[in-house]
C-alpha atoms as a printed R data frame, in Angstrom:
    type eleno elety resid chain resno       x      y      z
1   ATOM     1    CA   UNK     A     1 -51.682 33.847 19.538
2   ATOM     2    CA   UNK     A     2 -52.496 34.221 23.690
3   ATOM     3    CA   UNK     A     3 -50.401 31.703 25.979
4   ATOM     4    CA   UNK     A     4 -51.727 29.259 26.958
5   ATOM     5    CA   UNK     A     5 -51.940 28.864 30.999
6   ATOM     6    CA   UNK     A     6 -52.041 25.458 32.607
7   ATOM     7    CA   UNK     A     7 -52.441 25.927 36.371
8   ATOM     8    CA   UNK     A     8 -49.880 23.346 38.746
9   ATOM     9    CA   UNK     A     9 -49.646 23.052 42.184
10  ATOM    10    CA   UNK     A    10 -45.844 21.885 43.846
11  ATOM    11    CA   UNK     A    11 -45.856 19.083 45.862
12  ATOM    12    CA   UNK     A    12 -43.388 17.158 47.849
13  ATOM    13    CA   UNK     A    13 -41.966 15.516 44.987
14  ATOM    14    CA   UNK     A    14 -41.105 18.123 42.494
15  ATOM    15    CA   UNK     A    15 -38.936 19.975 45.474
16  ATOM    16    CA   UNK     A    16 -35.158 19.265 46.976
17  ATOM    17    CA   UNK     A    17 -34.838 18.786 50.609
18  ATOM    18    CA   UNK     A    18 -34.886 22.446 50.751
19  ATOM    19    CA   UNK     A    19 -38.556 22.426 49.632
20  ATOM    20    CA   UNK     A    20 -37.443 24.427 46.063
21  ATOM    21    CA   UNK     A    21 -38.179 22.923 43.288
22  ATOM    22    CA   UNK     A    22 -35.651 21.022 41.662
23  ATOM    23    CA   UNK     A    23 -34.589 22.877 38.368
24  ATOM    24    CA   UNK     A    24 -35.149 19.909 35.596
25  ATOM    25    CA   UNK     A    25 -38.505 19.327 37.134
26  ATOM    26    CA   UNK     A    26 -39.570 23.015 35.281
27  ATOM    27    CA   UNK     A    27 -39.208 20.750 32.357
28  ATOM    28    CA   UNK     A    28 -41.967 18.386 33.324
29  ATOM    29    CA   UNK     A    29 -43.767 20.946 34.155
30  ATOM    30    CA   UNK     A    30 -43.467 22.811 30.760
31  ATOM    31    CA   UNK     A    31 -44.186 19.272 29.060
32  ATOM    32    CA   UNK     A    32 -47.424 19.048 30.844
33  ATOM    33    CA   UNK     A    33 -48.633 22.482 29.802
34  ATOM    34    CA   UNK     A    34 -47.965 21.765 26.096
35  ATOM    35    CA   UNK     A    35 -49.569 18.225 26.379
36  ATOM    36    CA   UNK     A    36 -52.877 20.445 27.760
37  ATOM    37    CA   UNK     A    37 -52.171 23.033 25.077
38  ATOM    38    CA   UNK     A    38 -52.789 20.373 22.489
39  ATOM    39    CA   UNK     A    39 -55.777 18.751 24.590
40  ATOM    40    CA   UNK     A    40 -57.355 21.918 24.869
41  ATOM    41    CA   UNK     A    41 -57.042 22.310 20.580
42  ATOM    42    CA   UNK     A    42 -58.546 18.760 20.286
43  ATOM    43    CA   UNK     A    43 -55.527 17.067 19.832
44  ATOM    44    CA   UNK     A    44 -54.472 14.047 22.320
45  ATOM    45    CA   UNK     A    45 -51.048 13.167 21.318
46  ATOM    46    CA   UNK     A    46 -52.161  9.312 22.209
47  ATOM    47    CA   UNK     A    47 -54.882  9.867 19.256
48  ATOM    48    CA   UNK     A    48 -52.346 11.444 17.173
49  ATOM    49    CA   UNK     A    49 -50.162  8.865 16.904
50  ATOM    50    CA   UNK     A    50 -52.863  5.899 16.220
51  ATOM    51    CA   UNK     A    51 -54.593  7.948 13.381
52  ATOM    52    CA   UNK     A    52 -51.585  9.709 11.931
53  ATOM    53    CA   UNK     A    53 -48.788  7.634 12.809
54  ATOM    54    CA   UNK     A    54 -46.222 10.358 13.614
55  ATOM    55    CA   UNK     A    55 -45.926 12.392 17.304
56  ATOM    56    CA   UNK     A    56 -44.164 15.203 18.527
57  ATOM    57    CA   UNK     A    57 -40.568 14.586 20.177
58  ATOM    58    CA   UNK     A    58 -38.474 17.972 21.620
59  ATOM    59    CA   UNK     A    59 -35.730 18.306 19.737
60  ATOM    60    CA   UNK     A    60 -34.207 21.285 21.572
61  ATOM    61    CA   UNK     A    61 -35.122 22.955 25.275
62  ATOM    62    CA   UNK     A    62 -33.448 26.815 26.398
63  ATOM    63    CA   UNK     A    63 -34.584 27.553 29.895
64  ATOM    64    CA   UNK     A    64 -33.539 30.471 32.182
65  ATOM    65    CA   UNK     A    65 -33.859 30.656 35.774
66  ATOM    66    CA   UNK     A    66 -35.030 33.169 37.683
67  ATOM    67    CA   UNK     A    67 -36.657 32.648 41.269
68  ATOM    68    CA   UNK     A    68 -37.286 29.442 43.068
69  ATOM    69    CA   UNK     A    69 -40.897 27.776 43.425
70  ATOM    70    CA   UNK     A    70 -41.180 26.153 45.941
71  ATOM    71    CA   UNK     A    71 -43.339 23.546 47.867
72  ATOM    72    CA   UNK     A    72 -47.154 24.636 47.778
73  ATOM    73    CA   UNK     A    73 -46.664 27.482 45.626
74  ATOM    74    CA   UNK     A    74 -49.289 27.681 42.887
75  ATOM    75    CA   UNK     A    75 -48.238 28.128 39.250
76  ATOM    76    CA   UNK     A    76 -49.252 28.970 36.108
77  ATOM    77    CA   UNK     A    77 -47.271 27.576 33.206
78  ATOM    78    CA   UNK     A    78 -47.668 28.986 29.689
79  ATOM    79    CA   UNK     A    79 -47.499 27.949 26.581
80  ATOM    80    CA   UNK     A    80 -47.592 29.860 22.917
81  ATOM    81    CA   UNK     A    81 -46.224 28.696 19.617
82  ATOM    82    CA   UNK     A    82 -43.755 31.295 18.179
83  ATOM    83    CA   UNK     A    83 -42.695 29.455 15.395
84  ATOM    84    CA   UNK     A    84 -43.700 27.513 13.042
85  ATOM    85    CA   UNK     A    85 -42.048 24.832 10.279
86  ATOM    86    CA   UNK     A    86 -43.495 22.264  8.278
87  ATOM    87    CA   UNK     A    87 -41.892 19.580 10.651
88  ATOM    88    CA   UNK     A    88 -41.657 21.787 14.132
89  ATOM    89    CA   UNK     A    89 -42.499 24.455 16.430
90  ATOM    90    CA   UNK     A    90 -41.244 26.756 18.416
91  ATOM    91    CA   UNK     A    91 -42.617 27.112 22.016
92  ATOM    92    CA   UNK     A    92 -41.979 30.383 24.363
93  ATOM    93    CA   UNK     A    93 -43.127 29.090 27.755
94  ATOM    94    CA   UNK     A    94 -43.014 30.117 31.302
95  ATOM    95    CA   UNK     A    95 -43.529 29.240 34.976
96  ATOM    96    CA   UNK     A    96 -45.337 31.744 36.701
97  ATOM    97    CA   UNK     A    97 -46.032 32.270 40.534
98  ATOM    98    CA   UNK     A    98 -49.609 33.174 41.245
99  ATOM    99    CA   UNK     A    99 -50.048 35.960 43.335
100 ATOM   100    CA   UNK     A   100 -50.988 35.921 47.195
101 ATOM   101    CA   UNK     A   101 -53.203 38.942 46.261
102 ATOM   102    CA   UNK     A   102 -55.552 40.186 43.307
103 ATOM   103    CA   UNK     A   103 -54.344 42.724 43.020
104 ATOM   104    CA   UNK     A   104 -50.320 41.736 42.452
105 ATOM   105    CA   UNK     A   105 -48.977 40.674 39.258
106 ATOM   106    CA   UNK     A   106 -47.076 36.695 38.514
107 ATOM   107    CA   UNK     A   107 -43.445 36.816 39.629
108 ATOM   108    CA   UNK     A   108 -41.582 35.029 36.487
109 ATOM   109    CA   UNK     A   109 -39.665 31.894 38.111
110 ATOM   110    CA   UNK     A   110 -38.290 30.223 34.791
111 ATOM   111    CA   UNK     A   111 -39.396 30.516 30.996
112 ATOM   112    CA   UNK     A   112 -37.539 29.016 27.535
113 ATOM   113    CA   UNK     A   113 -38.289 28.358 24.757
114 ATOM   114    CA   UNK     A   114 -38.408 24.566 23.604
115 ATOM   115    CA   UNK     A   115 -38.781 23.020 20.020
116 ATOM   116    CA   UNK     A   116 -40.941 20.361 19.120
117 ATOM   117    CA   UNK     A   117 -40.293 18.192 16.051
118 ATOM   118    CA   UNK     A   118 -42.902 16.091 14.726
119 ATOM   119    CA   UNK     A   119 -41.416 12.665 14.049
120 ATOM   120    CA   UNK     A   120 -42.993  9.030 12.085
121 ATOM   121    CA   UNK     A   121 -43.389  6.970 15.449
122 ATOM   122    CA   UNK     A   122 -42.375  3.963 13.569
123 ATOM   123    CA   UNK     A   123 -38.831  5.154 12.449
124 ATOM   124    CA   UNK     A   124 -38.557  8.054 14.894
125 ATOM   125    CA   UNK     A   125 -37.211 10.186 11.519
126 ATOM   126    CA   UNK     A   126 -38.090 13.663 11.053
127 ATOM   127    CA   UNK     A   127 -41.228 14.243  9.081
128 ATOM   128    CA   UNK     A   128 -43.880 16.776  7.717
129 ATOM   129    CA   UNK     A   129 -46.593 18.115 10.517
130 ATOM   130    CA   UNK     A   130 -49.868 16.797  8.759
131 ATOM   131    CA   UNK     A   131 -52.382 20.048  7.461
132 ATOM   132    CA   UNK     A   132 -55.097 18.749  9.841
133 ATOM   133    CA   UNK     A   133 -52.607 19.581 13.098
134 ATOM   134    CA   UNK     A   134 -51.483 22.163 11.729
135 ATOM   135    CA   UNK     A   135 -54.828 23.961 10.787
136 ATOM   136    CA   UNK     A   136 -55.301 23.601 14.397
137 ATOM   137    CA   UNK     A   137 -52.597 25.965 15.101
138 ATOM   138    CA   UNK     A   138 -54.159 28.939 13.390
């Protein structure tokens, strides 16, 4: 399956006073390009919850750092399932800088790879990924 890209622009308040972005903010920004992931499949995880009564939680996050972002830089953040369970997936992501110039290739800032476990919202316990979400993932 292709990555997912969900473009992100840095602002003020993802960076330290240095203007870099602050390392645990790579984690927001990996959150929001696996929320978009699932919007783009059809899925809102609001909607998921109210008609299936379970959600996705991250249940484990890996990241490496590699070159600071930092304030205006435009990024792409990816996101591609590389595993798959009955109750979780596997997500290889990365933050990429866009280039200044066609013709120059992303400069890799940070990737990981994060697991998502889908959990009953009620009792927050670990429990099967319904076939409808999953048949998504195909």
């Amino acid at each position: 399956m292709a990555a997912f890209e969900f473009p992100i622009r840095v602002y003020w308040e993802d960076t330290d006073a240095g203007g870099i972005v602050f390392y645990a903010n790579y984690l927001r920004f990996f959150e929001r390009a696996r929320t978009e992931w699932l919007r783009a499949l059809g899925l809102s995880q609001h909607a998921l919850r109210e008609e299936t009564g379970g959600m996705f939680v991250v249940t484990a996050a890996q990241l490496q750092y590699h070159r600071p972002a930092r304030l205006d830089d435009e990024l792409l953040v990816t996101a591609a399932v590389i595993a798959q369970g009955r109750a979780s997936l596997t997500m290889a992501q990365q933050a990429l800088r866009k280039p200044a110039h066609a013709n120059e290739a992303p400069t890799l800032l940070c990737e990981g790879e994060v697991r998502i476990g889908w959990v009953d919202s009620a009792t927050l316990r670990p429990a099967r990924i319904p076939n409808a979400v999953l048949e998504r993932f195909a």
